[in-house]
Amino acid sequence: MSLWTSLEPASVTVDPGSRASVRLRVRNTGDVVDEYRLEPVGAVAPWTTVEPQTLRLYPGTTGTVELTFAPPRTSDATAGPNPFAVRITPTEHPEAVTVPEGNLTITPFTEVRAELVPPTVKGRFRGRPRLAIDNIGNTKLTASLSGSDTGDRLSYELQPANVQIEPGRAVFVNTTLRPRQVIWFGSKEEQRYSLAVRRSGAQALEVEGTFVQRGFLPRWLATALSLTVALAIAFVMIWLAYKPQVNTSANEKLAEAGVSTLAPSPSAAPSAPALVPTPTAVVVPEAPATSAAPAADSGSGGGSGGSESKAPAKPKQETAADAVNKLAARSDGRHICYRAYVADKGWQDPVCDGAIAGTTGKNLPIKALNIATARTGGVTGNAAHVVGGWLTGDKWSKAGDGVNMWMGSSKPAVAAMEGFTIKTIEGSVCQNAHVKDRGWLGNGCTKAGDWIYGGSPMEQKLQLEAVRFTV
């Protein structure tokens, strides 16, 4: 070995988002001039710079290299000890590689973000927002959750009430809000509330939302029902007091007709033997019979009339469920098919497994999506709109394998989509969204059963133009 190295110091500590340096001394212990190439290796290599990257040393001389570590303030910079190393390759003897090693300790930091989805919910007896919590620190997050409001007018049910989130991951907490008093009559009332994420030794992170409580019956309907009941009672009382007497002379007319029929004829001869009159039944004329029902269509029987020709039916447009069932019948594995409702164009034909649905470069937004999966246990999701956000509140779409799931709206009055949230019941789902003025935002995937959001950040209000999905 014609090389000697020394790290000074061999261990160093650095905070995420800052820098730390160590010196590496290299001595040529051989008898020829040699040039050494240096490059960082290991998990922290992406955050390590070497200056200079080459050393040319004469026999018996020593050179110094500075290693600078700059871990980012993200969850990728794992807290705790992280080994680092530098590969030194001599030009004259490339097989004599030396790899001095040291230890870089990254200090922990905690950073949490939380968002209510949607921030405003409506209901008569309950509301069901979801709290999204992101751990963007580099250590595991343990927190408890609670809710509060002014006047203690709401009760809170959070599932789960305690969370543990790994660095770089997120969880959704299902929340049920219930008003302590029901509004039976009257207009809606808005109640501000907050959900708190509490960590030991740190200030609680609070996220505010609004619960719009609707009245069970509107005030005008209660007034109308009261008036209707009062009028009905008054009508019954008047009817009972002044009930009309209905008489008929039909029986009298029939009796007269019967007597005239049974009376003996005055023209009968007196010499004729007396005959005992036989009782004759009184016949009451019947009302004319109603006309028979119309005869069956001549085209359906064997008559001489010809049948009326009909125009051929318009072919039914293929849906995402039609496409995924055809694909699953001829191919194993998991599949996802989808189609987009494009403004001014209508529903496109379905595409599958990573193909593009929608348009790019035409300034045509997506207003709705039709999605179906195979062998994933089903799919669920919701659409966010440029105006109005999550319009459907807690009524998220859900469908089993081979069944259509819809999100968004094709109605002219509903704004274009700006994003969506989606997950499959089994396995992971990947998405890539194309947003106006931003282009493709990049492929993102989840773990099994996790949610993923696709589209522009909600505060930017940029329309969604194209999507890709894989499972």
Coordinates of C-alpha atoms in Angstrom, one line a residue:
M1 CA 0.0 0.0 0.0
S2 CA 1.5 3.4 -1.1
L3 CA -1.1 5.5 0.6
W4 CA -1.7 6.8 4.1
T5 CA -4.9 8.7 5.2
S6 CA -6.3 10.4 8.3
L7 CA -9.7 11.9 9.0
E8 CA -9.7 14.9 11.3
P9 CA -12.1 14.5 13.1
A10 CA -13.4 11.1 12.4
S11 CA -16.9 12.0 13.8
V12 CA -18.9 15.1 13.3
T13 CA -22.4 16.4 14.1
V14 CA -24.6 18.5 11.8
D15 CA -28.0 20.0 11.9
P16 CA -30.3 19.4 8.9
G17 CA -30.2 22.5 6.7
S18 CA -26.7 23.6 7.9
R19 CA -23.1 22.5 7.1
A20 CA -20.3 20.7 8.8
S21 CA -16.7 19.9 7.5
V22 CA -13.9 17.4 8.2
R23 CA -10.4 17.3 6.8
L24 CA -8.9 14.3 5.1
R25 CA -5.1 14.1 4.9
V26 CA -3.6 11.9 2.2
R27 CA 0.2 11.0 2.0
N28 CA 2.0 9.4 -0.9
T29 CA 4.1 6.7 0.8
G30 CA 5.3 5.3 -2.6
D31 CA 8.3 6.1 -4.7
V32 CA 6.6 7.6 -7.8
V33 CA 4.5 10.7 -8.4
D34 CA 0.8 9.7 -8.3
E35 CA -2.6 11.3 -8.7
Y36 CA -5.5 10.4 -6.5
R37 CA -9.2 10.7 -7.4
L38 CA -11.6 11.2 -4.5
E39 CA -15.4 10.6 -4.5
P40 CA -17.9 10.3 -1.6
V41 CA -19.8 7.0 -1.2
G42 CA -22.5 5.8 1.1
A43 CA -26.0 7.0 2.2
V44 CA -24.8 10.6 2.8
A45 CA -22.9 10.9 -0.5
P46 CA -25.6 13.1 -2.2
W47 CA -25.1 15.7 0.5
T48 CA -21.2 15.5 0.5
T49 CA -18.8 17.6 -1.5
V50 CA -15.1 16.9 -1.8
E51 CA -12.7 19.8 -2.5
P52 CA -10.5 19.2 -4.4
Q53 CA -11.6 16.1 -6.1
T54 CA -8.1 15.1 -7.2
L55 CA -4.7 15.3 -5.5
R56 CA -1.3 15.0 -7.3
L57 CA 1.4 14.1 -4.8
Y58 CA 5.1 13.5 -5.0
P59 CA 6.6 10.7 -3.0
G60 CA 6.6 11.5 0.7
T61 CA 4.3 14.5 0.4
T62 CA 0.9 15.1 2.1
G63 CA -2.2 16.8 0.7
T64 CA -5.4 17.9 2.4
V65 CA -9.0 17.5 1.2
E66 CA -12.0 19.1 2.8
L67 CA -15.3 17.1 3.1
T68 CA -18.4 19.3 3.5
F69 CA -21.7 17.7 4.6
A70 CA -25.0 19.6 4.0
P71 CA -28.0 17.4 4.8
P72 CA -31.3 19.0 3.8
R73 CA -34.0 19.9 6.3
T74 CA -36.3 17.1 5.1
S75 CA -37.3 13.6 6.2
D76 CA -34.6 12.2 3.9
A77 CA -31.9 13.3 6.4
T78 CA -32.4 10.4 8.9
A79 CA -31.7 11.5 12.5
G80 CA -28.8 9.7 14.3
P81 CA -25.4 8.3 13.3
N82 CA -24.8 7.9 9.6
P83 CA -21.6 6.4 8.3
F84 CA -19.7 8.2 5.5
A85 CA -16.8 7.2 3.4
V86 CA -14.5 8.5 0.6
R87 CA -13.1 6.3 -2.1
I88 CA -9.5 7.1 -3.0
T89 CA -8.3 5.6 -6.3
P90 CA -4.6 6.0 -7.3
T91 CA -4.0 6.6 -11.0
E92 CA -0.8 4.6 -11.1
H93 CA -2.2 1.7 -9.1
P94 CA -6.1 1.8 -9.6
E95 CA -6.4 -1.6 -8.0
A96 CA -5.1 -0.2 -4.7
V97 CA -8.3 1.6 -3.7
T98 CA -8.5 3.0 -0.2
V99 CA -11.9 3.9 1.5
P100 CA -11.4 5.8 4.8
E101 CA -14.6 5.9 6.9
G102 CA -16.1 8.3 9.4
N103 CA -19.4 8.9 11.2
L104 CA -21.8 11.8 10.6
T105 CA -24.4 12.4 13.3
I106 CA -27.5 14.2 12.1
T107 CA -29.5 16.0 14.8
P108 CA -33.3 15.3 15.0
F109 CA -35.9 17.9 14.1
T110 CA -39.7 17.8 14.1
E111 CA -41.9 19.6 11.7
V112 CA -45.6 18.8 11.3
R113 CA -48.3 20.1 8.9
A114 CA -52.0 19.5 9.2
E115 CA -55.0 20.2 6.9
L116 CA -58.7 19.7 7.2
V117 CA -60.3 18.0 4.1
P118 CA -62.7 19.7 3.5
P119 CA -62.3 22.8 5.8
T120 CA -66.1 23.3 5.8
V121 CA -68.6 20.6 6.3
K122 CA -72.4 20.8 6.4
G123 CA -75.0 18.6 8.1
R124 CA -78.1 18.5 10.3
F125 CA -77.0 15.9 12.9
R126 CA -73.2 15.4 12.2
G127 CA -70.3 16.4 10.0
R128 CA -67.4 14.2 8.9
P129 CA -64.2 16.1 7.9
R130 CA -60.9 14.4 7.6
L131 CA -57.7 15.7 9.2
A132 CA -54.5 15.1 7.1
I133 CA -51.3 15.1 9.2
D134 CA -47.9 15.2 7.5
N135 CA -44.6 14.4 9.3
I136 CA -42.0 16.3 7.4
G137 CA -39.4 15.9 10.1
N138 CA -36.7 13.3 10.4
T139 CA -37.9 11.5 13.5
K140 CA -41.0 9.5 14.3
L141 CA -44.0 11.7 15.4
T142 CA -46.2 10.6 18.3
A143 CA -49.2 12.9 19.0
S144 CA -52.6 12.9 20.5
L145 CA -55.6 14.6 18.9
S146 CA -58.5 16.7 20.4
G147 CA -61.2 19.1 19.3
S148 CA -62.6 22.3 20.8
D149 CA -64.9 25.2 20.0
T150 CA -66.3 28.3 21.6
G151 CA -69.3 27.6 23.8
D152 CA -68.8 23.8 23.8
R153 CA -71.5 23.4 21.2
L154 CA -70.0 20.4 19.5
S155 CA -68.8 16.9 20.5
Y156 CA -65.8 15.2 18.8
E157 CA -65.1 11.6 17.8
L158 CA -61.6 11.1 16.3
Q159 CA -60.4 7.8 14.9
P160 CA -57.6 7.3 15.8
A161 CA -57.2 9.6 18.7
N162 CA -53.4 9.0 18.9
V163 CA -51.1 8.7 15.9
Q164 CA -47.5 7.6 15.3
I165 CA -46.2 8.8 11.9
E166 CA -42.8 7.8 10.4
P167 CA -40.7 10.5 8.8
G168 CA -41.9 11.5 5.4
R169 CA -45.3 9.9 5.8
A170 CA -48.9 11.1 6.4
V171 CA -52.0 9.8 8.0
F172 CA -55.7 10.7 7.7
V173 CA -57.8 11.0 10.9
N174 CA -61.6 10.4 10.5
T175 CA -63.5 13.0 12.5
T176 CA -67.2 13.1 13.4
L177 CA -68.7 16.3 14.7
R178 CA -72.1 16.2 16.4
P179 CA -74.0 19.3 17.6
R180 CA -75.1 19.1 21.2
Q181 CA -78.5 20.8 20.3
V182 CA -80.5 20.0 17.1
I183 CA -82.0 23.0 15.2
W184 CA -85.5 21.7 14.5
F185 CA -86.8 24.9 12.8
G186 CA -84.9 27.8 11.4
S187 CA -82.0 28.6 9.1
K188 CA -78.5 27.2 9.2
E189 CA -75.9 28.3 11.7
E190 CA -72.1 28.3 11.3
Q191 CA -69.9 27.0 14.2
R192 CA -66.1 27.6 14.1
Y193 CA -64.1 24.7 15.7
S194 CA -60.4 23.6 15.8
L195 CA -58.6 20.3 15.9
A196 CA -55.3 20.2 17.9
V197 CA -52.3 18.0 17.3
R198 CA -50.5 17.7 20.6
R199 CA -46.9 16.5 21.1
S200 CA -45.0 16.1 24.3
G201 CA -42.9 19.1 25.1
A202 CA -44.1 21.1 22.1
Q203 CA -46.8 23.7 21.4
A204 CA -50.0 22.2 20.0
L205 CA -50.7 22.6 16.3
E206 CA -54.3 23.8 15.8
V207 CA -56.2 23.6 12.5
E208 CA -59.5 25.5 12.2
G209 CA -62.6 24.5 10.4
T210 CA -66.3 25.4 10.0
F211 CA -69.3 23.2 10.7
V212 CA -72.5 24.5 9.1
Q213 CA -75.5 23.1 11.0
R214 CA -78.7 23.0 9.0
G215 CA -82.2 23.2 10.5
F216 CA -84.2 20.0 10.4
L217 CA -87.1 21.9 8.9
P218 CA -86.9 25.4 7.4
R219 CA -88.9 28.1 9.1
W220 CA -91.2 28.7 6.1
L221 CA -92.1 25.0 6.0
A222 CA -93.0 25.0 9.7
T223 CA -95.3 28.0 9.1
A224 CA -96.9 26.3 6.0
L225 CA -97.5 23.1 7.9
S226 CA -99.2 25.0 10.8
L227 CA -101.5 26.8 8.4
T228 CA -102.3 23.6 6.5
V229 CA -103.3 21.8 9.7
A230 CA -105.4 24.8 10.9
L231 CA -107.2 24.9 7.5
A232 CA -107.9 21.2 7.5
I233 CA -109.4 21.3 11.0
A234 CA -111.6 24.3 10.1
F235 CA -112.8 22.5 6.9
V236 CA -113.7 19.3 8.9
M237 CA -115.6 21.3 11.5
I238 CA -117.6 23.3 8.8
W239 CA -118.4 20.0 7.0
L240 CA -119.8 18.4 10.1
A241 CA -121.9 21.5 11.0
Y242 CA -123.3 22.0 7.5
K243 CA -123.4 18.5 6.0
P244 CA -125.6 18.6 2.9
Q245 CA -128.6 16.2 2.6
V246 CA -128.5 14.2 -0.6
N247 CA -131.8 12.6 -1.7
T248 CA -132.6 10.6 -4.8
S249 CA -135.9 9.8 -6.5
A250 CA -134.6 6.8 -8.3
N251 CA -136.4 4.3 -5.9
E252 CA -139.7 6.2 -6.4
K253 CA -139.4 6.1 -10.2
L254 CA -138.6 2.4 -10.1
A255 CA -141.7 1.7 -7.9
E256 CA -144.0 3.6 -10.2
A257 CA -142.6 1.6 -13.2
G258 CA -143.2 -1.7 -11.4
V259 CA -146.9 -0.8 -10.5
S260 CA -147.7 0.1 -14.1
T261 CA -146.2 -3.1 -15.4
L262 CA -148.2 -5.3 -13.0
A263 CA -151.6 -3.5 -13.5
P264 CA -154.2 -5.5 -15.6
S265 CA -155.0 -4.2 -19.1
P266 CA -158.4 -2.4 -19.2
S267 CA -159.1 -3.9 -22.7
A268 CA -159.3 -7.5 -21.4
A269 CA -162.7 -9.2 -22.3
P270 CA -165.0 -9.7 -19.2
S271 CA -165.8 -13.2 -20.4
A272 CA -162.3 -14.3 -20.4
P273 CA -161.4 -16.6 -17.6
A274 CA -159.6 -15.0 -14.8
L275 CA -156.0 -15.7 -14.8
V276 CA -153.7 -15.4 -11.8
P277 CA -151.2 -12.8 -12.8
T278 CA -147.6 -14.0 -12.8
P279 CA -145.2 -11.7 -11.0
T280 CA -143.1 -9.9 -13.5
A281 CA -139.6 -8.8 -12.5
V282 CA -138.9 -5.1 -12.8
V283 CA -136.1 -4.6 -15.2
V284 CA -133.9 -1.5 -14.6
P285 CA -132.2 -0.2 -17.8
E286 CA -128.4 -0.5 -17.6
A287 CA -126.0 2.2 -18.5
P288 CA -124.4 1.8 -21.9
A289 CA -121.3 -0.4 -21.8
T290 CA -118.0 1.4 -22.1
S291 CA -116.1 0.8 -25.2
A292 CA -113.6 -2.0 -25.2
A293 CA -109.9 -1.3 -24.6
P294 CA -107.9 -0.4 -27.8
A295 CA -106.9 -3.3 -29.8
A296 CA -103.3 -4.4 -29.7
D297 CA -100.8 -2.8 -32.0
S298 CA -101.3 -4.2 -35.4
G299 CA -97.6 -4.7 -35.7
S300 CA -97.5 -7.1 -32.8
G301 CA -100.3 -9.5 -34.1
G302 CA -100.9 -11.4 -37.3
G303 CA -103.2 -8.8 -38.8
S304 CA -102.8 -7.1 -42.1
G305 CA -101.6 -3.8 -40.7
G306 CA -97.8 -3.1 -41.2
S307 CA -95.5 -2.3 -38.2
E308 CA -93.9 1.1 -37.9
S309 CA -90.1 1.1 -38.5
K310 CA -87.8 2.6 -35.7
A311 CA -84.5 4.3 -36.1
P312 CA -81.5 2.3 -34.8
A313 CA -80.4 3.0 -31.2
K314 CA -77.3 5.1 -30.7
P315 CA -74.4 2.9 -29.5
K316 CA -73.7 3.1 -25.7
Q317 CA -70.5 4.9 -24.9
E318 CA -67.9 2.6 -23.2
T319 CA -67.2 3.4 -19.5
A320 CA -64.1 2.8 -17.4
A321 CA -65.8 -0.3 -15.9
D322 CA -66.4 -1.8 -19.4
A323 CA -62.8 -1.2 -20.3
V324 CA -61.3 -2.7 -17.1
N325 CA -63.5 -5.8 -17.2
K326 CA -62.4 -6.5 -20.8
L327 CA -58.8 -6.0 -19.8
A328 CA -59.0 -8.2 -16.7
A329 CA -60.7 -11.0 -18.8
R330 CA -57.6 -11.3 -21.0
S331 CA -54.8 -10.3 -18.7
D332 CA -53.8 -11.3 -15.1
G333 CA -52.7 -8.9 -12.4
R334 CA -54.1 -5.5 -11.2
H335 CA -55.5 -3.0 -13.6
I336 CA -57.0 0.5 -13.6
C337 CA -59.0 2.2 -16.4
Y338 CA -60.2 5.7 -16.4
R339 CA -61.7 8.5 -18.7
A340 CA -62.0 12.2 -18.4
Y341 CA -64.9 14.7 -19.0
V342 CA -63.2 17.5 -20.8
A343 CA -64.8 21.0 -20.9
D344 CA -66.4 21.7 -24.3
K345 CA -65.6 18.1 -25.5
G346 CA -67.5 15.8 -23.2
W347 CA -66.5 12.3 -22.1
Q348 CA -63.4 10.7 -23.8
D349 CA -63.0 7.0 -24.5
P350 CA -61.4 5.1 -21.5
V351 CA -57.7 4.4 -21.3
C352 CA -55.8 2.1 -18.9
D353 CA -52.6 1.5 -16.9
G354 CA -50.7 4.7 -17.3
A355 CA -52.1 6.1 -20.5
I356 CA -53.0 9.8 -20.7
A357 CA -56.6 10.9 -20.1
G358 CA -57.5 14.5 -20.8
T359 CA -55.6 17.0 -23.0
T360 CA -52.3 18.9 -22.8
G361 CA -51.5 22.3 -24.3
K362 CA -55.1 23.0 -25.3
N363 CA -56.3 24.9 -22.2
L364 CA -59.2 22.5 -21.7
P365 CA -59.8 21.6 -18.1
I366 CA -61.1 18.3 -16.7
K367 CA -64.4 18.6 -15.0
A368 CA -65.0 14.9 -13.9
L369 CA -63.3 11.5 -13.8
N370 CA -64.7 8.0 -14.3
I371 CA -62.4 5.3 -12.7
A372 CA -62.6 1.5 -12.3
T373 CA -60.1 -1.1 -11.1
A374 CA -59.6 -4.8 -11.2
R375 CA -58.2 -7.0 -8.4
T376 CA -57.6 -4.1 -6.0
G377 CA -60.5 -4.6 -3.7
G378 CA -62.1 -1.4 -5.0
V379 CA -61.3 2.3 -5.4
T380 CA -62.4 5.5 -3.6
G381 CA -61.7 9.1 -3.9
N382 CA -63.0 12.7 -4.2
A383 CA -62.5 15.7 -6.4
A384 CA -61.4 19.3 -5.5
H385 CA -62.6 22.1 -7.7
V386 CA -61.1 25.5 -8.6
V387 CA -64.1 27.2 -7.1
G388 CA -65.7 25.6 -4.1
G389 CA -62.9 23.1 -3.2
W390 CA -64.3 19.7 -2.0
L391 CA -67.9 20.3 -3.1
T392 CA -69.3 17.0 -2.0
G393 CA -68.0 17.3 1.6
D394 CA -67.9 13.9 3.3
K395 CA -69.8 12.1 0.5
W396 CA -66.7 10.5 -1.1
S397 CA -67.1 8.2 -4.1
K398 CA -66.5 4.5 -3.7
A399 CA -66.8 1.5 -5.9
G400 CA -65.8 -2.2 -5.9
D401 CA -63.7 -4.0 -8.4
G402 CA -65.1 -3.8 -11.9
V403 CA -67.6 -1.0 -10.9
N404 CA -67.6 2.6 -12.1
M405 CA -66.5 5.2 -9.5
W406 CA -67.2 8.9 -10.4
M407 CA -65.7 12.1 -9.0
G408 CA -66.3 15.7 -10.1
S409 CA -69.3 17.0 -12.0
S410 CA -70.1 17.6 -15.7
K411 CA -72.7 20.3 -14.9
P412 CA -72.0 23.7 -16.5
A413 CA -72.5 25.5 -13.1
V414 CA -69.7 23.4 -11.4
A415 CA -66.1 24.7 -11.8
A416 CA -63.3 22.6 -13.3
M417 CA -61.3 20.2 -11.1
E418 CA -58.0 21.3 -9.7
G419 CA -57.0 18.0 -8.0
F420 CA -58.2 14.8 -6.5
T421 CA -57.6 12.3 -3.7
I422 CA -57.5 8.6 -4.5
K423 CA -56.7 5.2 -2.9
T424 CA -57.2 1.5 -3.6
I425 CA -58.4 -0.9 -0.9
E426 CA -55.6 -3.3 -1.6
G427 CA -52.1 -2.5 -2.9
S428 CA -50.8 1.0 -3.9
V429 CA -51.9 3.5 -6.5
C430 CA -49.7 5.9 -8.5
Q431 CA -50.8 9.1 -10.1
N432 CA -49.3 11.9 -12.3
A433 CA -51.3 15.1 -12.9
H434 CA -50.9 17.7 -15.6
V435 CA -51.8 21.2 -14.4
K436 CA -52.3 24.4 -16.4
D437 CA -49.1 26.5 -16.6
R438 CA -47.2 23.8 -14.7
G439 CA -47.2 20.7 -16.9
W440 CA -46.7 17.3 -15.5
L441 CA -46.1 17.4 -11.7
G442 CA -44.3 14.0 -11.5
N443 CA -45.3 10.5 -10.6
G444 CA -46.4 9.8 -6.9
C445 CA -47.2 6.5 -5.3
T446 CA -48.6 5.4 -1.9
K447 CA -48.3 2.4 0.3
A448 CA -51.2 -0.1 0.4
G449 CA -54.4 1.5 1.7
D450 CA -52.9 5.0 1.9
W451 CA -54.4 8.2 0.3
I452 CA -52.6 10.3 -2.3
Y453 CA -53.4 13.8 -3.5
G454 CA -52.8 14.7 -7.2
G455 CA -53.1 18.2 -8.8
S456 CA -52.1 21.7 -7.9
P457 CA -51.8 22.9 -4.3
M458 CA -55.3 24.1 -3.4
E459 CA -54.3 27.7 -2.7
Q460 CA -53.0 28.1 -6.3
K461 CA -56.4 27.3 -8.0
L462 CA -54.9 25.9 -11.2
Q463 CA -57.1 23.7 -13.4
L464 CA -56.4 20.0 -13.9
E465 CA -55.9 19.1 -17.6
A466 CA -54.7 15.5 -17.8
V467 CA -54.0 12.5 -15.6
R468 CA -52.3 9.1 -15.5
F469 CA -53.0 6.2 -13.1
T470 CA -51.3 2.9 -12.4
V471 CA -51.8 0.2 -9.8

